[in-house]
XYZ file of C-alpha atoms in Angstrom:
706
model
C -28.930 -11.966 14.245
C -32.577 -10.982 14.149
C -33.550 -7.336 14.298
C -36.506 -6.749 16.620
C -39.264 -4.326 15.763
C -39.868 -1.445 18.191
C -42.744 -1.812 20.668
C -45.071 0.293 18.521
C -44.697 -2.023 15.526
C -46.843 -4.924 16.597
C -47.432 -8.007 14.529
C -48.492 -11.449 15.633
C -45.588 -13.366 14.146
C -42.788 -10.825 14.354
C -40.923 -12.698 17.085
C -40.821 -15.968 15.126
C -37.204 -17.179 15.011
C -35.330 -17.221 11.721
C -33.131 -20.243 11.032
C -30.915 -18.735 8.380
C -27.588 -20.280 7.481
C -24.849 -18.320 9.309
C -22.727 -18.265 6.139
C -25.523 -16.610 4.142
C -26.415 -14.170 6.916
C -22.795 -13.099 7.379
C -22.337 -12.623 3.642
C -25.511 -10.749 2.687
C -25.616 -8.447 5.715
C -22.606 -6.587 4.298
C -24.698 -5.426 1.318
C -27.207 -2.924 2.707
C -26.259 -0.624 -0.162
C -27.949 -3.063 -2.562
C -31.413 -1.872 -1.476
C -31.089 0.924 -4.042
C -29.908 -0.308 -7.474
C -29.741 3.218 -8.914
C -26.149 3.953 -7.983
C -24.186 6.954 -9.154
C -20.914 6.351 -10.980
C -19.097 7.624 -7.879
C -20.894 5.055 -5.699
C -20.260 2.314 -8.262
C -16.519 2.979 -8.107
C -16.599 2.903 -4.294
C -18.508 -0.388 -4.109
C -16.405 -1.957 -6.854
C -13.266 -1.241 -4.824
C -14.950 -2.855 -1.834
C -15.854 -5.980 -3.800
C -12.301 -6.408 -5.072
C -11.022 -6.133 -1.488
C -13.483 -8.863 -0.425
C -11.633 -11.467 -2.494
C -9.086 -11.571 0.340
C -11.616 -12.209 3.127
C -14.510 -14.291 1.781
C -14.309 -18.103 1.953
C -13.609 -20.085 -1.197
C -16.794 -21.503 -2.652
C -20.082 -19.835 -3.500
C -19.071 -16.591 -1.750
C -16.057 -16.113 -4.044
C -18.295 -16.788 -7.028
C -20.755 -14.134 -5.849
C -18.010 -11.543 -5.391
C -16.624 -12.319 -8.869
C -20.120 -11.855 -10.300
C -20.431 -8.522 -8.492
C -17.095 -7.304 -9.860
C -18.285 -8.243 -13.355
C -21.643 -6.475 -12.899
C -20.229 -3.290 -11.368
C -17.367 -3.103 -13.878
C -19.737 -3.397 -16.830
C -22.113 -0.875 -15.249
C -19.208 1.547 -15.152
C -18.353 0.746 -18.773
C -21.951 1.402 -19.817
C -22.010 4.752 -18.007
C -18.785 5.803 -19.737
C -20.164 4.826 -23.157
C -23.343 6.820 -22.478
C -21.209 9.793 -21.457
C -19.111 9.548 -24.619
C -22.252 9.355 -26.740
C -23.585 12.479 -25.042
C -27.140 13.815 -25.026
C -29.078 13.605 -28.250
C -31.802 15.720 -29.774
C -35.109 14.211 -28.667
C -37.870 14.114 -31.248
C -40.839 11.913 -32.195
C -39.769 8.558 -33.655
C -41.486 9.267 -36.988
C -39.568 12.540 -37.358
C -36.274 10.951 -36.282
C -36.616 8.397 -39.094
C -36.884 11.113 -41.768
C -33.909 12.733 -43.495
C -34.603 16.068 -41.799
C -34.655 14.402 -38.386
C -31.395 12.554 -39.010
C -29.807 15.760 -40.263
C -30.868 17.715 -37.178
C -29.479 15.003 -34.934
C -26.147 14.917 -36.811
C -25.828 18.687 -36.494
C -26.489 18.501 -32.758
C -23.952 15.703 -32.333
C -21.323 17.658 -34.269
C -21.813 20.691 -32.042
C -21.521 18.484 -28.945
C -18.264 16.992 -30.238
C -16.778 20.433 -30.797
C -17.752 21.707 -27.342
C -16.671 18.626 -25.380
C -13.919 17.168 -27.575
C -11.007 17.506 -25.133
C -12.838 16.133 -22.093
C -14.282 13.196 -24.016
C -10.887 12.395 -25.510
C -9.505 11.922 -21.976
C -12.456 9.745 -21.001
C -12.078 7.677 -24.183
C -8.430 6.986 -23.360
C -9.481 5.952 -19.852
C -12.094 3.633 -21.370
C -9.486 1.861 -23.507
C -7.330 1.160 -20.463
C -10.389 0.068 -18.479
C -11.444 -2.314 -21.246
C -7.992 -3.915 -21.185
C -8.070 -4.438 -17.404
C -11.620 -5.799 -17.603
C -10.672 -8.225 -20.395
C -7.936 -9.574 -18.150
C -10.358 -10.142 -15.263
C -13.071 -11.671 -17.444
C -10.631 -14.242 -18.798
C -10.762 -15.757 -15.299
C -14.575 -15.515 -15.161
C -14.823 -17.315 -18.503
C -12.606 -20.136 -17.204
C -15.322 -20.877 -14.615
C -14.669 -23.757 -12.235
C -11.276 -24.362 -13.824
C -10.039 -20.977 -12.589
C -7.756 -20.702 -9.579
C -9.601 -18.654 -6.872
C -6.373 -16.724 -6.259
C -6.559 -15.483 -9.860
C -9.624 -13.392 -9.012
C -7.647 -11.481 -6.392
C -4.669 -11.015 -8.710
C -6.657 -9.827 -11.738
C -9.020 -7.814 -9.549
C -6.117 -5.773 -8.196
C -5.358 -4.623 -11.761
C -8.949 -3.448 -12.115
C -8.662 -1.629 -8.777
C -5.593 0.283 -9.982
C -7.590 1.679 -12.872
C -10.135 3.083 -10.406
C -7.466 5.416 -9.050
C -7.630 7.485 -12.248
C -10.268 10.179 -11.643
C -13.225 10.599 -13.963
C -14.863 13.992 -14.652
C -17.140 15.140 -11.790
C -20.199 15.384 -14.047
C -19.689 11.761 -15.120
C -19.291 10.626 -11.509
C -22.641 12.241 -10.679
C -24.494 10.262 -13.374
C -26.542 7.182 -12.463
C -25.767 3.745 -13.846
C -28.408 1.882 -15.807
C -30.090 -1.113 -14.173
C -29.529 -4.133 -16.466
C -32.886 -5.742 -17.194
C -31.562 -9.298 -17.793
C -29.932 -9.517 -14.360
C -32.612 -7.687 -12.380
C -35.902 -8.720 -13.989
C -35.566 -11.330 -16.742
C -34.032 -14.242 -14.785
C -30.875 -14.302 -16.928
C -27.302 -14.792 -15.727
C -23.902 -14.186 -17.276
C -23.652 -17.980 -17.633
C -26.505 -17.852 -20.147
C -24.536 -15.518 -22.380
C -21.510 -17.755 -22.155
C -23.826 -20.570 -23.279
C -25.006 -18.354 -26.149
C -21.381 -17.827 -27.109
C -20.778 -21.575 -27.125
C -23.796 -21.995 -29.420
C -22.228 -19.508 -31.819
C -18.864 -21.281 -31.670
C -20.479 -24.609 -32.572
C -22.329 -23.113 -35.548
C -19.554 -20.812 -36.803
C -16.212 -22.379 -35.851
C -14.003 -20.344 -38.244
C -11.448 -18.762 -35.869
C -10.042 -16.466 -38.563
C -13.199 -14.483 -39.312
C -13.002 -10.935 -37.925
C -15.806 -10.363 -35.426
C -17.396 -7.193 -34.084
C -19.490 -7.652 -30.948
C -22.136 -4.917 -31.154
C -23.878 -4.542 -27.801
C -27.208 -2.759 -27.509
C -27.001 -0.608 -24.390
C -27.716 -1.143 -21.539
C -27.667 -4.957 -21.683
C -25.073 -5.145 -24.447
C -22.509 -3.359 -22.265
C -22.479 -6.470 -20.065
C -22.573 -9.084 -22.816
C -19.965 -7.653 -25.193
C -16.953 -7.756 -22.801
C -17.947 -11.215 -21.577
C -18.279 -12.736 -25.046
C -15.117 -10.995 -26.171
C -13.216 -12.776 -23.399
C -14.865 -16.091 -24.347
C -14.132 -15.853 -28.073
C -10.523 -14.844 -27.472
C -10.119 -17.752 -25.040
C -11.536 -20.060 -27.739
C -8.926 -18.921 -30.255
C -10.757 -16.354 -32.398
C -8.023 -14.166 -33.841
C -9.732 -10.781 -34.309
C -12.482 -9.760 -31.878
C -13.496 -6.159 -31.212
C -16.478 -4.705 -29.385
C -18.669 -1.615 -29.493
C -21.922 -0.595 -27.814
C -24.665 1.624 -29.231
C -28.071 2.976 -28.271
C -30.093 2.492 -31.493
C -33.025 4.640 -30.396
C -30.651 7.590 -29.961
C -28.979 7.033 -33.303
C -25.248 6.612 -33.813
C -22.814 9.124 -32.407
C -20.100 10.384 -34.771
C -17.401 8.229 -33.159
C -19.693 5.161 -33.120
C -20.510 5.672 -36.793
C -16.812 5.900 -37.716
C -16.044 2.686 -35.823
C -18.885 0.798 -37.493
C -17.837 1.959 -40.960
C -14.240 0.966 -40.266
C -15.329 -2.547 -39.234
C -17.578 -2.837 -42.297
C -14.634 -1.994 -44.559
C -12.549 -4.699 -42.839
C -15.240 -7.279 -43.602
C -16.126 -7.994 -39.972
C -19.060 -10.188 -39.039
C -21.327 -8.280 -36.640
C -22.827 -10.123 -33.677
C -25.664 -7.995 -32.267
C -26.089 -8.588 -28.533
C -29.192 -7.795 -26.483
C -31.437 -9.316 -23.824
C -34.568 -11.349 -24.563
C -36.665 -9.060 -26.802
C -40.272 -8.065 -26.260
C -41.115 -6.944 -29.800
C -37.692 -7.281 -31.503
C -38.042 -3.663 -32.664
C -34.645 -2.657 -31.266
C -32.945 -5.664 -32.882
C -34.481 -4.826 -36.267
C -33.456 -1.186 -35.900
C -29.871 -2.256 -35.154
C -29.849 -4.497 -38.251
C -31.020 -1.514 -40.306
C -28.314 0.765 -38.865
C -25.625 -1.789 -39.713
C -26.861 -2.148 -43.295
C -26.787 1.625 -43.770
C -23.118 1.875 -42.742
C -22.058 -0.852 -45.182
C -22.483 -4.348 -43.693
C -23.882 -6.942 -46.074
C -26.810 -9.181 -45.032
C -24.538 -12.206 -44.653
C -22.362 -10.328 -42.167
C -25.164 -9.635 -39.649
C -26.128 -12.006 -36.862
C -27.966 -11.642 -33.553
C -26.961 -13.456 -30.364
C -30.077 -13.084 -28.235
C -31.800 -15.371 -25.696
C -35.439 -16.288 -26.273
C -38.082 -15.645 -23.629
C -40.837 -18.200 -23.085
C -43.499 -15.600 -23.949
C -41.830 -14.454 -27.185
C -40.558 -17.632 -28.834
C -41.095 -16.401 -32.408
C -39.534 -12.959 -32.054
C -37.013 -13.603 -34.890
C -39.519 -14.587 -37.606
C -38.920 -11.343 -39.534
C -35.131 -11.827 -39.616
C -33.247 -13.680 -42.388
C -32.547 -17.385 -41.973
C -29.273 -18.308 -40.319
C -28.932 -14.827 -38.792
C -29.998 -15.681 -35.224
C -28.192 -17.643 -32.525
C -30.449 -18.053 -29.534
C -30.841 -19.845 -26.215
C -34.205 -21.414 -25.459
C -35.737 -20.585 -22.043
C -35.510 -24.209 -20.923
C -31.722 -23.901 -21.322
C -31.411 -20.843 -19.074
C -29.292 -21.403 -15.979
C -32.057 -20.584 -13.492
C -34.497 -22.941 -15.186
C -32.020 -25.721 -14.462
C -31.663 -24.557 -10.841
C -35.411 -25.060 -10.365
C -35.231 -28.651 -11.566
C -36.597 -30.737 -8.648
C -33.388 -32.782 -8.332
C -31.265 -29.640 -8.034
C -33.748 -27.878 -5.746
C -33.955 -30.929 -3.472
C -30.233 -30.718 -2.697
C -30.484 -27.026 -1.853
C -33.565 -27.490 0.350
C -31.908 -30.395 2.155
C -29.090 -28.014 3.106
C -31.556 -25.482 4.494
C -33.771 -27.907 6.400
C -30.903 -29.933 7.848
C -29.755 -26.713 9.528
C -33.222 -26.702 11.172
C -32.639 -30.103 12.756
C -34.376 -32.268 10.147
C -32.515 -35.397 9.103
C -33.825 -35.466 5.521
C -35.812 -33.446 3.001
C -37.460 -35.041 -0.030
C -39.512 -33.392 -2.770
C -42.863 -34.961 -3.609
C -44.508 -34.612 -7.032
C -48.114 -34.601 -5.816
C -51.246 -33.512 -7.651
C -51.684 -30.760 -5.078
C -48.339 -29.109 -5.788
C -49.049 -29.398 -9.513
C -52.334 -27.573 -8.958
C -50.603 -24.910 -6.829
C -48.087 -24.195 -9.588
C -50.838 -23.998 -12.204
C -52.709 -21.527 -10.015
C -49.510 -19.525 -9.496
C -48.965 -19.274 -13.260
C -52.585 -18.197 -13.711
C -52.061 -15.143 -11.506
C -49.372 -13.668 -13.770
C -50.425 -10.390 -15.381
C -47.257 -9.481 -17.312
C -45.702 -12.737 -18.433
C -42.450 -11.282 -19.782
C -41.542 -9.470 -16.565
C -43.025 -12.082 -14.222
C -40.355 -13.768 -12.142
C -39.471 -17.405 -12.630
C -40.911 -19.280 -9.628
C -42.003 -22.714 -8.500
C -43.696 -24.266 -5.468
C -42.368 -27.540 -4.024
C -43.950 -29.998 -1.628
C -41.285 -31.132 0.843
C -41.465 -34.185 3.093
C -39.293 -33.668 6.167
C -38.156 -36.286 8.648
C -37.359 -35.378 12.253
C -34.686 -37.149 14.358
C -37.559 -39.033 16.028
C -38.713 -40.398 12.665
C -41.806 -38.220 12.355
C -42.788 -36.992 8.876
C -43.838 -33.382 8.258
C -45.048 -31.860 5.000
C -44.269 -28.267 4.094
C -44.436 -26.151 0.985
C -41.606 -23.977 -0.319
C -41.678 -21.236 -2.935
C -38.468 -20.802 -4.954
C -38.322 -17.503 -6.819
C -35.765 -15.808 -9.055
C -34.923 -12.379 -7.602
C -31.905 -11.160 -9.586
C -28.278 -12.037 -10.249
C -25.371 -11.122 -8.006
C -25.801 -7.925 -6.011
C -28.930 -7.111 -8.015
C -30.772 -9.798 -6.024
C -29.396 -9.278 -2.509
C -32.153 -6.780 -1.638
C -34.570 -9.725 -1.553
C -32.612 -11.458 1.217
C -32.270 -8.222 3.197
C -35.981 -7.443 2.894
C -37.044 -10.991 3.777
C -34.793 -10.985 6.839
C -35.681 -7.514 8.096
C -39.428 -7.829 7.506
C -39.704 -11.156 9.335
C -43.239 -11.613 10.620
C -44.769 -9.546 7.843
C -43.589 -11.822 5.011
C -43.319 -15.618 4.603
C -40.419 -17.081 6.538
C -37.302 -17.131 4.394
C -35.052 -20.170 4.087
C -32.206 -18.541 2.163
C -30.847 -17.076 -1.060
C -28.425 -18.853 -3.371
C -27.547 -18.371 -7.050
C -30.212 -15.677 -7.430
C -33.019 -17.947 -6.156
C -34.872 -16.959 -2.964
C -36.423 -19.837 -1.009
C -39.294 -19.184 1.414
C -42.028 -21.148 3.141
C -45.396 -21.145 1.394
C -48.929 -21.689 2.653
C -51.542 -23.038 0.217
C -54.581 -20.761 0.115
C -58.247 -21.524 -0.207
C -60.264 -19.933 -2.994
C -60.618 -16.228 -2.296
C -63.752 -15.022 -0.542
C -64.767 -11.452 0.341
C -63.419 -10.246 3.680
C -65.829 -9.955 6.581
C -65.753 -6.885 8.796
C -63.102 -8.302 11.127
C -60.951 -9.632 8.288
C -61.145 -6.279 6.502
C -60.172 -4.435 9.671
C -57.201 -6.783 10.137
C -56.121 -6.248 6.525
C -56.192 -2.455 6.964
C -54.225 -2.535 10.210
C -51.687 -5.063 8.937
C -51.146 -3.017 5.768
C -50.449 0.101 7.842
C -48.045 -1.766 10.128
C -46.282 -3.348 7.161
C -45.682 -0.008 5.414
C -44.432 1.461 8.698
C -42.052 -1.477 9.155
C -40.514 -0.861 5.734
C -39.622 2.678 6.838
C -37.526 1.413 9.716
C -35.888 -1.583 8.106
C -35.605 -0.569 4.438
C -34.671 3.096 4.770
C -32.586 4.261 1.801
C -31.032 7.310 3.455
C -30.914 10.926 2.333
C -28.617 10.157 -0.631
C -31.509 8.395 -2.374
C -33.139 11.772 -3.090
C -31.555 13.157 -6.313
C -29.962 16.563 -5.894
C -30.528 17.625 -9.502
C -33.556 17.354 -11.741
C -35.509 14.277 -12.710
C -33.322 11.231 -13.309
C -34.038 8.851 -16.168
C -34.998 6.041 -13.771
C -37.678 8.107 -11.978
C -40.536 6.688 -14.023
C -43.183 7.706 -11.501
C -42.292 11.392 -11.460
C -41.874 11.382 -15.239
C -45.408 10.004 -15.562
C -46.741 12.789 -13.331
C -44.817 15.363 -15.360
C -46.296 14.073 -18.610
C -49.873 13.969 -17.312
C -49.869 17.268 -15.423
C -48.326 19.137 -18.373
C -51.623 18.606 -20.227
C -53.107 21.360 -18.082
C -51.111 23.860 -20.167
C -52.331 22.752 -23.591
C -50.944 20.446 -26.250
C -47.912 20.039 -28.494
C -45.921 23.196 -27.764
C -47.152 24.742 -24.522
C -47.146 21.518 -22.541
C -43.541 20.861 -23.638
C -42.472 24.367 -22.649
C -43.976 23.941 -19.180
C -42.321 20.609 -18.441
C -39.071 22.068 -17.020
C -41.131 24.048 -14.518
C -43.116 20.947 -13.608
C -39.873 19.009 -13.211
C -38.621 21.524 -10.679
C -41.863 21.400 -8.718
C -41.939 17.606 -8.697
C -38.310 17.423 -7.563
C -39.179 19.764 -4.696
C -41.857 17.400 -3.364
C -40.865 16.468 0.197
C -39.768 12.918 0.959
C -38.623 12.909 4.593
C -38.149 9.128 4.816
C -36.751 7.675 1.547
C -37.730 4.007 1.614
C -37.612 0.919 -0.571
C -41.374 0.782 -1.046
C -43.371 -2.351 -1.846
C -44.965 -0.903 -4.981
C -47.613 -3.624 -5.336
C -50.176 -3.589 -2.522
C -52.893 -5.521 -4.358
C -55.185 -7.868 -2.445
C -53.860 -10.915 -4.306
C -50.351 -10.148 -3.008
C -51.337 -11.180 0.532
C -51.645 -14.721 1.842
C -52.882 -16.077 5.158
C -50.217 -17.732 7.313
C -50.535 -19.572 10.634
C -50.358 -16.298 12.585
C -52.095 -13.905 10.194
C -51.625 -12.058 6.926
C -48.275 -12.208 5.110
C -47.120 -10.041 2.207
C -45.714 -11.715 -0.898
C -43.829 -10.126 -3.826
C -42.395 -7.695 -1.320
C -38.992 -7.262 -2.932
C -39.113 -6.481 -6.650
C -41.812 -3.936 -7.512
C -40.297 -0.963 -5.700
C -37.110 -0.462 -7.723
C -36.066 -1.416 -11.246
C -35.787 -0.243 -14.823
C -39.517 -0.672 -15.540
C -40.805 0.191 -12.048
C -41.994 3.551 -10.737
C -38.891 3.979 -8.545
C -40.833 6.042 -6.035
C -39.208 6.238 -2.599
C -42.072 7.774 -0.598
C -43.958 5.231 1.587
C -47.082 7.340 1.036
C -47.325 5.572 -2.332
C -47.905 2.194 -0.656
C -50.663 3.760 1.437
C -52.238 5.250 -1.694
C -52.165 1.851 -3.422
C -53.760 0.253 -0.367
C -56.589 2.807 -0.477
C -57.046 2.129 -4.201
C -56.909 -1.663 -4.106
C -59.109 -2.047 -1.031
C -61.527 0.721 -2.106
C -61.384 2.188 1.392
C -64.131 4.480 2.626
C -63.095 7.858 4.127
C -63.440 6.366 7.616
C -61.314 3.328 6.712
C -58.727 5.563 5.068
C -58.484 7.611 8.266
C -57.971 4.407 10.264
C -55.197 3.286 7.894
C -53.382 6.624 8.085
C -53.818 6.910 11.844
C -52.336 3.458 12.447
C -49.463 4.162 10.073
C -48.603 7.501 11.708
C -48.704 5.933 15.191
C -46.185 3.282 14.185
C -43.941 5.330 11.902
C -43.964 8.863 13.279
C -44.486 10.162 9.712
C -46.832 12.983 10.726
C -46.679 14.779 7.369
C -47.898 11.873 5.268
C -51.380 13.317 4.639
C -49.866 16.339 2.874
C -48.094 13.947 0.472
C -50.958 11.507 0.040
C -52.937 13.023 -2.833
C -50.030 13.246 -5.295
C -49.330 9.573 -4.565
C -53.011 8.710 -5.021
C -52.822 10.401 -8.407
C -49.731 8.395 -9.342
C -51.175 5.097 -8.058
C -54.371 5.560 -10.067
C -52.575 6.582 -13.258
C -50.133 3.668 -12.997
C -53.002 1.219 -12.439
C -54.856 2.544 -15.495
C -51.777 2.323 -17.717
C -50.919 -1.182 -16.485
C -54.481 -2.389 -17.111
C -54.519 -0.831 -20.593
C -51.259 -2.543 -21.496
C -52.786 -5.883 -20.565
C -56.113 -5.218 -22.307
C -54.486 -4.275 -25.624
C -51.529 -6.644 -25.399
C -51.506 -10.404 -25.700
C -54.972 -11.932 -26.365
C -56.452 -13.397 -23.188
C -59.381 -15.504 -22.069
C -62.582 -13.626 -21.289
C -62.199 -13.851 -17.506
C -58.755 -12.215 -17.558
C -59.933 -9.530 -19.978
C -62.819 -8.752 -17.640
C -60.436 -8.641 -14.681
C -58.186 -6.045 -16.325
C -61.182 -4.037 -17.494
C -62.404 -3.947 -13.900
C -58.965 -2.808 -12.724
C -59.016 0.025 -15.233
C -62.483 1.183 -14.212
C -61.646 0.932 -10.507
C -58.615 3.167 -11.035
C -60.686 5.564 -13.175
C -63.349 5.850 -10.454
C -60.705 6.169 -7.734
C -59.059 9.111 -9.484
C -62.391 10.785 -10.218
C -63.645 10.515 -6.630
C -60.445 11.512 -4.854
C -59.787 14.422 -7.215
C -63.344 15.668 -6.616
C -62.775 15.452 -2.865
C -59.557 17.435 -3.175
C -61.206 20.138 -5.286
C -64.142 20.276 -2.896
C -61.825 20.766 0.058
C -60.849 24.184 -1.347
C -64.454 25.392 -1.323
C -64.883 26.894 2.159
C -66.996 27.330 4.150
C -68.770 24.044 3.599
C -72.487 24.450 3.013
C -74.965 22.104 4.592
C -76.291 19.955 1.719
C -79.973 20.670 1.043
C -82.423 20.807 -1.863
C -83.660 24.099 -3.234
C -86.202 24.892 -5.898
C -86.016 25.066 -8.837
C -83.344 22.362 -9.415
C -81.828 21.948 -12.881
C -79.110 19.389 -13.756
C -76.920 19.955 -16.788
C -73.860 18.102 -18.055
C -72.133 20.390 -20.523
C -69.085 18.703 -22.013
C -65.884 20.437 -21.029
C -67.537 22.714 -18.464
C -68.529 20.643 -15.450
C -65.635 18.260 -15.987
C -62.967 17.368 -18.525
C -60.843 14.291 -19.153
C -57.786 16.469 -19.322
C -55.599 14.105 -17.297
C -57.113 10.871 -18.586
C -60.094 10.738 -16.208
C -63.056 13.070 -15.426
C -61.844 16.001 -13.353
C -63.507 19.221 -12.186
C -62.602 22.173 -14.391
C -61.056 25.413 -13.197
C -64.182 27.294 -14.370
C -66.435 25.279 -12.073
C -64.114 25.793 -9.100
C -64.175 29.555 -9.694
C -67.971 29.506 -10.016
C -68.378 27.606 -6.747
C -66.030 29.965 -4.927
C -68.011 32.962 -6.214
C -71.247 31.291 -5.103
C -69.842 30.813 -1.603
C -68.738 34.448 -1.481
């Protein structure tokens, strides 16, 4: 099935047919809920029940494997939410203060008070967790068996998990949001990689009688600990227990007791986390374990290594790290040309080609080198590769096409990419399919970039407006996507606005006191059409296809642990205005076209706050690159230019907003005498991180007009 855009949403290539495999289309279309990864615990329970029921109806093969992966992911998400609930809120303070004795004492006192107030409710939840862990262990024993497992076992063990879901959890816990696991959404990891890590540990430390504590660092560790526990028990390890902690919050009283108990028993601690960026969290966890009584020889880390951080463990003792090199990751092997050729043959044979063969040409090598050169944040950049494919028709003719294979997530955390690629057909490169977390799409080699002419610029503006409008119709998240209470921890965009705008009230104390009020105001901002936004409308994210412009990277910048998680399409318009440096006339054309095709008549009232967010996010992103990994001069200059463009954008558009309040407008003219002064902190201040008109000047102008 191919959804057709309404008559108002015109695009040259929108009617192009999609030759998707019926099996993939039938499977992924049942997962519209995956567009929003920030589920509540209540929603997680509902979808987990649905996945367990699907074992009875999906075909054996890759579909059963996907459902099993989803049950694993949703079950561990629920486990993580319960552990966070049991830990409870902690006293927030600067990291330097938290490390001091007075900071640790204040946190312990707060935790003790929390335990007293919520002891009975948490005791019930802790008992539920123990039963849940047992049911999950039973299910994961089948997952660990892999291909040797009987498919019917998934249904049998899944039913035991489903029975546990009948026990109600407290309403306040059900209203909490689950954490999005970075390894399975952004870092190209799979649960198979952590099974491989476990096998590496088994080969190096084969003593089955050593007592082991699997210490997961939340959020990622909540997924790894149950999985490795099932593996080690299946491999004959006699005593395996698990616990998860959030090191940056400090240990809760119950967590501290459990760690001390395991230290007294002489357990070996295996610290579990995803591929580290700085290894700071791993080092902090080592320090916590030493303080509760574990000796240096009893501490080990089981952590995969990212290609951009190969030496992360240099500061750790020898023989304390078990890792998995990036070349050994499951998805790296899936992108091997021999493996990819078999998958692409399946896709192209369904399009009436008799064969598909990959060619290792100098051109495709150059395309991949150019693709790697565009990466701005190497750690969070998705694993991707371009292939040159020679296709043979039934008549013996040879055609050459290019295909981009891109990692988009694992299990349900990647299905949004298929849904977006299917629903946005005509605005994005034609999709071939999604399998094993790899999205395959047609690619069109581009010539070296040249400035747009007038007609090309006009087309880019109109296509951008139509594209944003199309996302409203096809990627609508529904009213439930708007939180009903306060700022949620995943709302990075609104939290950034809260932090910046609070500076208007002073520093240190007053800005902190005003943040709750700002939170309420930000949560009240209207969002009539919650949408999975693009979140990255840069010029380099567009390519030219046979029928016009096509948007790339359309699926993974809108939602995620490190993304803004804004759901207002006005943000994409604001980013377009920023990245294209639109004049007021061009901006009006963009908005007019968007409103015509979307019906979002109130977008202009929401535009400035999104311009502010787009500019701030661009400045922060550029700063992170400028002061991060050393780069060649050209890339440094590029990020410096991005920072200054965002700075100028914020300065100009804020000045326009302030000027719009000064009515009536005076006809600009010279008068004598004319004196120009720039008094620091009077005409403008860098209160919000960029030059902005002060309140004193606005008052003076208003008085002048009166």
